[in-house]
Short mmCIF file of C-alpha atoms in Angstrom, two decimals:
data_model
loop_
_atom_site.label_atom_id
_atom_site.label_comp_id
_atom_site.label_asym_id
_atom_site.label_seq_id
_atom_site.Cartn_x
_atom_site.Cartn_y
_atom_site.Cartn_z
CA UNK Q 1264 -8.38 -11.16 -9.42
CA UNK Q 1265 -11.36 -13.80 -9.20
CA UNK Q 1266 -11.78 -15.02 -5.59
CA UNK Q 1267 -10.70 -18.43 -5.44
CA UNK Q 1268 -11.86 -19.61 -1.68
CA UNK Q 1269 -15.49 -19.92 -0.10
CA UNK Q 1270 -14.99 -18.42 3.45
CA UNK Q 1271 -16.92 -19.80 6.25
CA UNK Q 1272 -18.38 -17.11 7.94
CA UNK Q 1273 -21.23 -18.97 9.89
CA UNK Q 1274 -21.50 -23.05 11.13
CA UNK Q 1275 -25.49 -23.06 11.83
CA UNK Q 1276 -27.31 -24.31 9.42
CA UNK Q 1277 -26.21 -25.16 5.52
CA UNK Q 1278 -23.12 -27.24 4.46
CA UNK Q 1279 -20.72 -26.44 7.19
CA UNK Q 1280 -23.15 -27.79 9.79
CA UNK Q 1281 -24.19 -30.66 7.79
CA UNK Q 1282 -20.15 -30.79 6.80
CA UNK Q 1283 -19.21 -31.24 10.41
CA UNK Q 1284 -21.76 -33.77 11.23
CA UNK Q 1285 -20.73 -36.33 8.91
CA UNK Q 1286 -16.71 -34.98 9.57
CA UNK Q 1287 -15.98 -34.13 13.07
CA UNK Q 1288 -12.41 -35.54 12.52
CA UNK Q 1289 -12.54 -32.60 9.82
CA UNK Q 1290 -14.60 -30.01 11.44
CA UNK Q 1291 -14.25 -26.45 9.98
CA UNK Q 1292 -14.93 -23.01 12.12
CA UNK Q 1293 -15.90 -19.56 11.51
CA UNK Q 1294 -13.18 -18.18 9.68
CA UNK Q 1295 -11.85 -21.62 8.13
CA UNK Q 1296 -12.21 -21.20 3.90
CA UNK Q 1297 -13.27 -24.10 1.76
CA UNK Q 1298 -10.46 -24.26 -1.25
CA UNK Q 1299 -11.85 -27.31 -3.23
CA UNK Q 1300 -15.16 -28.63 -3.59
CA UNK Q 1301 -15.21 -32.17 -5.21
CA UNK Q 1302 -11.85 -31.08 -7.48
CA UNK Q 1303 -12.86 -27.63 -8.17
CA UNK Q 1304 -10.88 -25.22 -7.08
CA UNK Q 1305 -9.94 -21.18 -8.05
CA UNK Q 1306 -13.80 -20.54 -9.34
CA UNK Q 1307 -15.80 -19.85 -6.44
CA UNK Q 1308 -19.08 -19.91 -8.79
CA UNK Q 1309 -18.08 -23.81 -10.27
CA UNK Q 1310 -17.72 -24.67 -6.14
CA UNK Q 1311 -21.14 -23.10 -4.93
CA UNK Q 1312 -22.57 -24.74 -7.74
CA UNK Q 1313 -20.77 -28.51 -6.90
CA UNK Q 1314 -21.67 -27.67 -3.06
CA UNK Q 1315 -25.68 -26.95 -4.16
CA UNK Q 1316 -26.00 -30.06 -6.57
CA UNK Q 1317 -23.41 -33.10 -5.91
CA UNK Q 1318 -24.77 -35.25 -3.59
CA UNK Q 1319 -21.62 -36.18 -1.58
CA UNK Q 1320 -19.02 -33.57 -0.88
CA UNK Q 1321 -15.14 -33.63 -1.02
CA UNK Q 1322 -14.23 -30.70 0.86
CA UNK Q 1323 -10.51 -29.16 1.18
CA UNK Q 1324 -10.36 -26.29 3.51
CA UNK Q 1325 -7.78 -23.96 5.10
CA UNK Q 1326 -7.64 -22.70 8.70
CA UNK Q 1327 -8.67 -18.98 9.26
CA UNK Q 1328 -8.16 -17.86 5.52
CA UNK Q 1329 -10.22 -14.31 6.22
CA UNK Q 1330 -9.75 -10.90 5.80
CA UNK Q 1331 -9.94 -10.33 9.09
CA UNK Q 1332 -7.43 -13.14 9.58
CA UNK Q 1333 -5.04 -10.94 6.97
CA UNK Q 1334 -5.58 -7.75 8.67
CA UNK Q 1335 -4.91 -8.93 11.90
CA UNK Q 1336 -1.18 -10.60 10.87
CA UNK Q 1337 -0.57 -7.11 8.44
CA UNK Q 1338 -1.29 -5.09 11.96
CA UNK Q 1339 1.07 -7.87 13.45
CA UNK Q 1340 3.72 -7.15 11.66
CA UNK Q 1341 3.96 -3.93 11.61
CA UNK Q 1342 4.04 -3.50 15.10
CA UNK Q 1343 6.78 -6.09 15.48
CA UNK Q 1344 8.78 -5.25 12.56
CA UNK Q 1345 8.10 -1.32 12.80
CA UNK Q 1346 7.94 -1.44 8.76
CA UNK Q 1347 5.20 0.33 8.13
CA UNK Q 1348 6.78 3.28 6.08
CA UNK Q 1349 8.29 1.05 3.85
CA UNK Q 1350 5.39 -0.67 3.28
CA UNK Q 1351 3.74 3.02 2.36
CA UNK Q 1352 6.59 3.63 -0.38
CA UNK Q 1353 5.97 -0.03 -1.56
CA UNK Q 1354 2.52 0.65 -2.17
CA UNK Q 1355 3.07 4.07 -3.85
CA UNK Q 1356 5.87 2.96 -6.11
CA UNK Q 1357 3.99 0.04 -7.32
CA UNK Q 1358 1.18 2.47 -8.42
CA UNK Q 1359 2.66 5.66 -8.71
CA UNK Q 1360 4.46 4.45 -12.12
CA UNK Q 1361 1.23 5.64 -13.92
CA UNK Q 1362 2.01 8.39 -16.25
CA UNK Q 1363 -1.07 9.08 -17.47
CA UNK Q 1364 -0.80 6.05 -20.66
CA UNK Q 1365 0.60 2.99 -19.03
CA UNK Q 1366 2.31 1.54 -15.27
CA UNK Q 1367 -0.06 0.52 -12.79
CA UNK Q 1368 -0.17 -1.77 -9.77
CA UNK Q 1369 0.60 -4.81 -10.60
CA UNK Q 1370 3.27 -5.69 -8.51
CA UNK Q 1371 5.63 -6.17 -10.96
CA UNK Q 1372 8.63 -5.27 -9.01
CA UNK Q 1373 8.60 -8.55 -7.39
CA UNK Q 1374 9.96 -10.06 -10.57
CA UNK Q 1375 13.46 -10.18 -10.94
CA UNK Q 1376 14.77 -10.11 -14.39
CA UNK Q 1377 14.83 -5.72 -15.45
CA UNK Q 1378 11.62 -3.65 -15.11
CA UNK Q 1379 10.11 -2.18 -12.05
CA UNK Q 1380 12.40 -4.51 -9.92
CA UNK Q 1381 15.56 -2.82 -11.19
CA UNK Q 1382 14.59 0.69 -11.70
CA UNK Q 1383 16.70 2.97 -9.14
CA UNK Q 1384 13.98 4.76 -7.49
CA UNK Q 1385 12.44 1.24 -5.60
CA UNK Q 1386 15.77 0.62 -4.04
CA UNK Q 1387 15.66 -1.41 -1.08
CA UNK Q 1388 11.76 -2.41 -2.05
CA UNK Q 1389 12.96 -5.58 -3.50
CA UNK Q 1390 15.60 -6.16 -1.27
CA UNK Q 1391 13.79 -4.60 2.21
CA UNK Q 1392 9.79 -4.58 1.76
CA UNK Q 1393 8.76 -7.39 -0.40
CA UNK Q 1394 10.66 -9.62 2.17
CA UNK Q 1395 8.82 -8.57 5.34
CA UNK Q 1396 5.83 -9.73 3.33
CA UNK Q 1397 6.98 -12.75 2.40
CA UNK Q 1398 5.26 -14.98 5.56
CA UNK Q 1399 1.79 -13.45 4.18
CA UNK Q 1400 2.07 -13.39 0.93
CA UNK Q 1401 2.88 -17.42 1.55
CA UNK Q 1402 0.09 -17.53 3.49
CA UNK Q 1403 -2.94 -15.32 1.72
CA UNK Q 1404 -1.67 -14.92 -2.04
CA UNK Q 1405 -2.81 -16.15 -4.80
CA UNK Q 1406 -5.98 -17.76 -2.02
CA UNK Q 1407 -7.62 -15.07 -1.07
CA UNK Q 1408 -5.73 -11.61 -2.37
CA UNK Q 1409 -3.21 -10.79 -4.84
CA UNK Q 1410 0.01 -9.73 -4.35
CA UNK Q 1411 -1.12 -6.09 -5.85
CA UNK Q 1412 -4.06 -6.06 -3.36
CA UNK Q 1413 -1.92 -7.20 -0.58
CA UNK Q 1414 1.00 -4.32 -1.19
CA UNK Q 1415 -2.25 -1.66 -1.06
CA UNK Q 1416 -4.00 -3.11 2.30
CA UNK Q 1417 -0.70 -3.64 3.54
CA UNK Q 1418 -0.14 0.31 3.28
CA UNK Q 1419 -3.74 0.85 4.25
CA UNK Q 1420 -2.97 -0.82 7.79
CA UNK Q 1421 0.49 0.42 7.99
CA UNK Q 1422 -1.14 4.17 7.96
CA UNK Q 1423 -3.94 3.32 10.60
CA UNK Q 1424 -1.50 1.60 12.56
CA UNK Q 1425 0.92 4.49 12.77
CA UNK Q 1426 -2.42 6.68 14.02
CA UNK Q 1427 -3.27 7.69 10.28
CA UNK Q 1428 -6.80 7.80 9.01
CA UNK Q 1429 -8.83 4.22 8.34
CA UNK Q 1430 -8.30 4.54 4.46
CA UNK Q 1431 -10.54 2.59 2.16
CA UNK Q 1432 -9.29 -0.34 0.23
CA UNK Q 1433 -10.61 -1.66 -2.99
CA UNK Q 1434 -9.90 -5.00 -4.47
CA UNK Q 1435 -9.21 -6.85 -8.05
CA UNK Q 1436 -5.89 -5.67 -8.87
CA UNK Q 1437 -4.68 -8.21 -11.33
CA UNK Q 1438 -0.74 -9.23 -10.62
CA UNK Q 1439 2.16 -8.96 -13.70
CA UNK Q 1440 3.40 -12.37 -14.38
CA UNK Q 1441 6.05 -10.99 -15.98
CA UNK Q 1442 8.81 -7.99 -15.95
CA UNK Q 1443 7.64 -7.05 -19.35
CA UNK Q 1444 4.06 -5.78 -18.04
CA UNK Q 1445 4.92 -3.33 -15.58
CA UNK Q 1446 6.13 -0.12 -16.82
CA UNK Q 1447 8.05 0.67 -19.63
CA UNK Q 1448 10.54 3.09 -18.54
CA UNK Q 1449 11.82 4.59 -15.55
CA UNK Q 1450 11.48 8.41 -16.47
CA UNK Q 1451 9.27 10.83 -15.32
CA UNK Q 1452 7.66 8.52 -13.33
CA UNK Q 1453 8.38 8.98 -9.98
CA UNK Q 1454 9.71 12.22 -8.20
CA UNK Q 1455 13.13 12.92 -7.33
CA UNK Q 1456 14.46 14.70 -4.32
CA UNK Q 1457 16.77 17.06 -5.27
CA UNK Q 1458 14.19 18.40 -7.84
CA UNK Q 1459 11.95 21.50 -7.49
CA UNK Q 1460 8.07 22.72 -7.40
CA UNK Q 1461 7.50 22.47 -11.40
CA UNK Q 1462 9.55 19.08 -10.75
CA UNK Q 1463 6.66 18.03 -8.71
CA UNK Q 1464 3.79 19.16 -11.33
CA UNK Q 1465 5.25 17.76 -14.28
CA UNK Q 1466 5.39 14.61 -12.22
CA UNK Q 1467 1.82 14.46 -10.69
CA UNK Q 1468 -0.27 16.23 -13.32
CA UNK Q 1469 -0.55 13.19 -16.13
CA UNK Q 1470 -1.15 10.92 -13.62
CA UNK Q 1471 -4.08 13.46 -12.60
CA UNK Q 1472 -3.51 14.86 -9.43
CA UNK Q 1473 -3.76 18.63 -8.40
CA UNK Q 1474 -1.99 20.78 -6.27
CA UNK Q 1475 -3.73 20.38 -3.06
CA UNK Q 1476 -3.37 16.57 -4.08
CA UNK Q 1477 0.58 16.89 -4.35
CA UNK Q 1478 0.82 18.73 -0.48
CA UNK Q 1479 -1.57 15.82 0.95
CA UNK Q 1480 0.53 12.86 -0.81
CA UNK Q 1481 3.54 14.40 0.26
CA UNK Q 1482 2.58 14.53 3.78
CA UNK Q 1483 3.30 10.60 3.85
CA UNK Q 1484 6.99 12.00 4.83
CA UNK Q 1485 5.59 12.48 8.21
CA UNK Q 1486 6.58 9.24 8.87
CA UNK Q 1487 10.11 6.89 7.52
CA UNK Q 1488 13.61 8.13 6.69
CA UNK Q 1489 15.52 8.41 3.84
CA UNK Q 1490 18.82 5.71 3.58
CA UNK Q 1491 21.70 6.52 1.98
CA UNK Q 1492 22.24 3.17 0.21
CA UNK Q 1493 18.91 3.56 -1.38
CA UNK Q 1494 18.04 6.97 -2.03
CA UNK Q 1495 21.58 8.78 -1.76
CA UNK Q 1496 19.83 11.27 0.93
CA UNK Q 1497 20.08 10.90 4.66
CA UNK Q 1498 17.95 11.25 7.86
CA UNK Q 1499 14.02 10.85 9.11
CA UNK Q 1500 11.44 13.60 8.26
CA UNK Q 1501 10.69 14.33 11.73
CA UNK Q 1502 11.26 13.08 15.36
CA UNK Q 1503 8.69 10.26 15.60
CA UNK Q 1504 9.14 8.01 12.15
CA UNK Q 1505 6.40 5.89 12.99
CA UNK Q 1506 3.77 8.30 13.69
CA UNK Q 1507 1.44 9.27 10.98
CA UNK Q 1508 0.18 12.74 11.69
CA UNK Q 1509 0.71 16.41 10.45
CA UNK Q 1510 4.29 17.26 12.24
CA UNK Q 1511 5.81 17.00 8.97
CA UNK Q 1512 3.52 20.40 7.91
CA UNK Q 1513 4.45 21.92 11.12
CA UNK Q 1514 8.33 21.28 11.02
CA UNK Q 1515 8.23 22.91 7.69
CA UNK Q 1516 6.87 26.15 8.75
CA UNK Q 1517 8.02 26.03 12.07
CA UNK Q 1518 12.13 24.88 12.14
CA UNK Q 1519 14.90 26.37 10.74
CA UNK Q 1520 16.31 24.81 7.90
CA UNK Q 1521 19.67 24.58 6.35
CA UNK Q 1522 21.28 23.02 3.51
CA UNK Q 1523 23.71 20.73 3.63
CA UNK Q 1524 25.80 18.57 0.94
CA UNK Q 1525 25.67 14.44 2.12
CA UNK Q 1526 27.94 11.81 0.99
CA UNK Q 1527 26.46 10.74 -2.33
CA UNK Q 1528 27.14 14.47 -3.01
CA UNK Q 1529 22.95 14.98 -2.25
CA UNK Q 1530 22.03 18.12 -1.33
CA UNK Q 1531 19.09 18.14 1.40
CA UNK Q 1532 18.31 20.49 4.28
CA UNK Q 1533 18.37 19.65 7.89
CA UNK Q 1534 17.31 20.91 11.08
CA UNK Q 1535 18.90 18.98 14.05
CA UNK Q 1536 18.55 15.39 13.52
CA UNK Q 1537 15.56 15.86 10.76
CA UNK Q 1538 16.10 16.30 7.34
CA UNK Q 1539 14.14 17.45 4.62
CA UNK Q 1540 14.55 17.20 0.85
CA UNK Q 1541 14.39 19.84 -1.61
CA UNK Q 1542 10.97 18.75 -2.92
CA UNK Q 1543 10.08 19.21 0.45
CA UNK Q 1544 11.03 22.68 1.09
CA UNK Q 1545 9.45 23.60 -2.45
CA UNK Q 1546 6.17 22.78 -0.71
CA UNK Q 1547 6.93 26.24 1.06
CA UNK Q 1548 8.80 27.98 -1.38
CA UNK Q 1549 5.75 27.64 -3.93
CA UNK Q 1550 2.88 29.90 -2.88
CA UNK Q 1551 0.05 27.66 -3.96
CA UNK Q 1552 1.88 25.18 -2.56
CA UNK Q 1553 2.36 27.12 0.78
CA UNK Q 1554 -1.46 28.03 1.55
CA UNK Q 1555 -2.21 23.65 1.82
CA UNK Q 1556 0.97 23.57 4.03
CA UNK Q 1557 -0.26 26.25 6.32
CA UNK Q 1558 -3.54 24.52 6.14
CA UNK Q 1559 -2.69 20.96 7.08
CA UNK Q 1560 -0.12 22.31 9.55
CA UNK Q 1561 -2.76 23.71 12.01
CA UNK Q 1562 -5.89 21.22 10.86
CA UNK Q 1563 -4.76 17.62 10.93
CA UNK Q 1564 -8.21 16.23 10.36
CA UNK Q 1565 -8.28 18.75 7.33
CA UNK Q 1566 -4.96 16.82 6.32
CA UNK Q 1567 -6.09 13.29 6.88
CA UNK Q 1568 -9.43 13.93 4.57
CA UNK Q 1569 -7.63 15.15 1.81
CA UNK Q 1570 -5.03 12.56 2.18
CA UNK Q 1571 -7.33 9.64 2.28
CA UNK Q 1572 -8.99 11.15 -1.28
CA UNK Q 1573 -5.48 11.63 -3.20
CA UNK Q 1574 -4.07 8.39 -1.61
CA UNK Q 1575 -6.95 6.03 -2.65
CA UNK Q 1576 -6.58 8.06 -6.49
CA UNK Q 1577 -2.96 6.90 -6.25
CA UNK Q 1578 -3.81 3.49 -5.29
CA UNK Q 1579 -5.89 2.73 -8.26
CA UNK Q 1580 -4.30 4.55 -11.05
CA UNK Q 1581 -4.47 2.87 -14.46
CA UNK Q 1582 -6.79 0.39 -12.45
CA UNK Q 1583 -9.85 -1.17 -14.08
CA UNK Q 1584 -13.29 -1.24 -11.87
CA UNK Q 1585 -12.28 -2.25 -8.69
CA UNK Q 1586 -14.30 -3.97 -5.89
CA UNK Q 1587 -15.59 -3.13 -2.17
CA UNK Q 1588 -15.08 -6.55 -0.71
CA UNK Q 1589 -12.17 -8.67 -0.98
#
């Protein structure tokens, strides 16, 4: 996505000071963003180029359009709302549709109308996530960020929020404007729960992920539940749903599982009020698998570096070259 504002990030000197001197009815501040320059508007290079050579300006601008604006109301609201798993699985179903050939994130489950939107596994995404976003995405999309962009910082924060690592985001993701561009099909795309360890590889392997990659990703589960309306299993990972760290590692080693049979007719294994799935428990029922559980489960930082690799790999599958800076 092309950046479409011109941020204001000093007032000395150049056209905001000369701006507010002829405007002080108008006056913009650090952090304002100009939006239109003398009709321009969505090509920042056309309105750097009106701003250097028309002699009189007609400015529009928008109050504290930033990134640091953004970050601050994504940290916001996931302290109020307490959404920030949700907005984890948002961010991995939208780009965790890659299978290698096609699918990537384009946010194309916010269009209604079939596709990613109605495929089973992004239950309550739709209907839960997109919503808490919606105040935001008002706000910052299509100005300053995309709504693809916005769905990965939004999981970025989320994660560093919850006590996670400070994960990396990179910009440019280019938004579906229609069902028909986000991923063909629904199979073999995502993982399901009641699946085991090969379930998992055949899964994560086209979209180019190894095994250490698979224990890291799956360590998101440290965090969230699973709802029975949604994903037919019931129950949080472990205690404390809203902090990201490496219980979920421990609790596999560490409790006693059993399995039980749920409502839907699910089978899942719990421990007291925890549950785990049976792609979980393959994590220590696989021995290759095992030796990064036992690893992350007594070296969190160990955990958090090779999350932050396999996570940003996630984020950008079937991505073209992406950008440091929004």
């Amino acid at each position: 996505m092309r950046r479409s504002v011109l941020p204001i990030l000093v007032i000395s000197g150049g056209i905001a000071e000369m701006w507010n001197k002829q405007h002080p009815e108008k006056k913009m501040n650090t952090g304002d963003s100009i939006t239109e320059v003398n009709g321009i508007k969505g090509n920042v290079a056309l309105m750097l180029e009106k701003c250097k050579s028309d002699q009189t300006l007609e400015l529009t601008i928008c109050k504290c359009l930033t990134y640091g604006h953004l970050v601050a109301d994504l940290e916001k609201l996931m302290l109020v709302k307490g959404c920030g798993p949700i907005m984890i699985r948002l961010s991995w179903h939208d780009a965790g549709v890659f299978n290698g050939s096609d699918g990537c994130p384009n946010a194309a489950m916010r269009l209604a109308g079939g596709g990613e939107h109605a495929f089973g596994a992004n239950a309550g995404l739709p209907q839960v996530a997109i919503p808490l976003l919606q105040a935001i995405s008002d706000k910052y999309v299509p100005k300053l960020i995309s709504h693809a962009d916005l769905w990965t910082l939004a999981a970025n924060v989320a994660i560093k929020v919850m006590g996670g690592p400070d994960i990396v985001t990179h910009f440019g993701r280019i938004d579906a404007q229609s069902p028909s561009e986000g991923a063909t099909a629904a199979t073999g795309r995502l993982p399901d729960g009641d699946k085991d360890a090969q379930h998992l590889r055949d899964i994560f392997r086209p979209k180019g992920f190894t095994d250490k990659d698979i224990v890291a990703l799956s360590g998101a589960h440290t965090v969230g539940a699973c709802h029975a309306d949604r994903s037919g299993f019931e129950g949080p990972w472990t205690a404390d749903k809203l902090k990201f760290d490496n219980t979920y590692f421990q609790d596999l080693l560490n409790k006693t599982w059993t399995m039980e049979t749920v409502k839907s007719g699910n089978k899942q294994y719990r421990s007291g009020k925890e549950m785990m799935l049976t792609t979980d428990m393959a994590l220590v029922e696989d021995p290759k698998f095992k030796e990064y559980v036992m690893k992350y489960a007594s070296n969190q930082g160990a955990f958090f570096d090779d999350y932050k690799e396999a996570w940003v790999k996630l984020q950008e599958l079937g991505c073209g070259q992406l950008r440091d800076i929004l």
